[in-house]
Amino acid sequence: AKNQDRQAGEARVIVRAIQAKRKELGVVLTDYVNVALPSWPAAHEDMIKASTLTKALTKKDVFSVEKVR
């Protein structure tokens, strides 16, 4: 249960970071984005994608968000 709580917390932090980056980029609420980040809790991938309108999560060393064109 403790690990699940930690993963849920990590997922919320990731969602907030993606939302902040979307806002910074001026991405409107209906636009999808692609996100790259070093890691994320796999059990929460669907929640992260749904909460942030993310089409694809990609594993990369540097966190980035780009609007889907």
CSV table of C-alpha atoms in Angstrom, one decimal:
chain,number,residue,atom,x,y,z
A,1,ALA,CA,0.0,0.0,0.0
A,2,LYS,CA,2.9,2.4,0.8
A,3,ASN,CA,4.4,1.8,-2.6
A,4,GLN,CA,1.0,2.5,-4.3
A,5,ASP,CA,0.7,5.7,-2.3
A,6,ARG,CA,4.2,6.8,-3.4
A,7,GLN,CA,3.4,6.0,-7.0
A,8,ALA,CA,0.1,7.9,-6.9
A,9,GLY,CA,1.9,10.9,-5.4
A,10,GLU,CA,4.6,10.7,-8.1
A,11,ALA,CA,1.9,10.5,-10.8
A,12,ARG,CA,0.2,13.7,-9.3
A,13,VAL,CA,3.6,15.5,-9.4
A,14,ILE,CA,4.0,14.5,-13.0
A,15,VAL,CA,0.5,15.7,-13.9
A,16,ARG,CA,1.1,19.0,-12.3
A,17,ALA,CA,4.4,19.4,-14.1
A,18,ILE,CA,2.8,18.6,-17.5
A,19,GLN,CA,-0.1,21.0,-16.8
A,20,ALA,CA,2.4,23.7,-15.9
A,21,LYS,CA,4.4,23.1,-19.1
A,22,ARG,CA,1.2,23.1,-21.2
A,23,LYS,CA,0.2,26.5,-19.7
A,24,GLU,CA,3.7,27.8,-20.3
A,25,LEU,CA,3.5,26.7,-24.0
A,26,GLY,CA,0.1,28.2,-24.4
A,27,VAL,CA,-1.5,24.8,-25.3
A,28,VAL,CA,-5.3,25.1,-25.2
A,29,LEU,CA,-7.3,22.6,-23.1
A,30,THR,CA,-8.4,20.7,-26.2
A,31,ASP,CA,-5.0,20.2,-27.7
A,32,TYR,CA,-3.1,16.9,-27.2
A,33,VAL,CA,0.6,16.8,-26.3
A,34,ASN,CA,3.4,14.3,-26.4
A,35,VAL,CA,5.5,14.1,-23.3
A,36,ALA,CA,9.1,12.8,-22.7
A,37,LEU,CA,10.3,12.1,-19.2
A,38,PRO,CA,12.9,9.9,-17.4
A,39,SER,CA,10.3,7.7,-15.7
A,40,TRP,CA,6.7,7.4,-14.5
A,41,PRO,CA,4.7,4.9,-12.5
A,42,ALA,CA,3.4,2.5,-15.1
A,43,ALA,CA,0.3,1.7,-13.0
A,44,HIS,CA,-0.8,5.4,-13.4
A,45,GLU,CA,0.1,5.9,-17.0
A,46,ASP,CA,-3.5,6.0,-18.2
A,47,MET,CA,-4.4,8.5,-15.5
A,48,ILE,CA,-1.5,10.7,-16.4
A,49,LYS,CA,-2.4,10.6,-20.1
A,50,ALA,CA,-6.1,11.2,-19.5
A,51,SER,CA,-5.5,14.1,-17.0
A,52,THR,CA,-3.1,15.9,-19.3
A,53,LEU,CA,-4.4,15.0,-22.8
A,54,THR,CA,-1.1,13.3,-23.6
A,55,LYS,CA,-1.1,11.1,-26.7
A,56,ALA,CA,2.3,9.5,-26.0
A,57,LEU,CA,4.6,9.2,-23.0
A,58,THR,CA,8.2,8.5,-24.1
A,59,LYS,CA,11.2,7.6,-21.9
A,60,LYS,CA,14.0,10.3,-22.3
A,61,ASP,CA,16.5,11.8,-19.9
A,62,VAL,CA,15.0,15.3,-20.2
A,63,PHE,CA,11.4,16.2,-19.4
A,64,SER,CA,9.7,17.9,-22.3
A,65,VAL,CA,6.2,18.6,-23.6
A,66,GLU,CA,5.3,19.3,-27.2
A,67,LYS,CA,2.0,20.0,-28.8
A,68,VAL,CA,0.7,17.4,-31.2
A,69,ARG,CA,0.6,19.0,-34.6
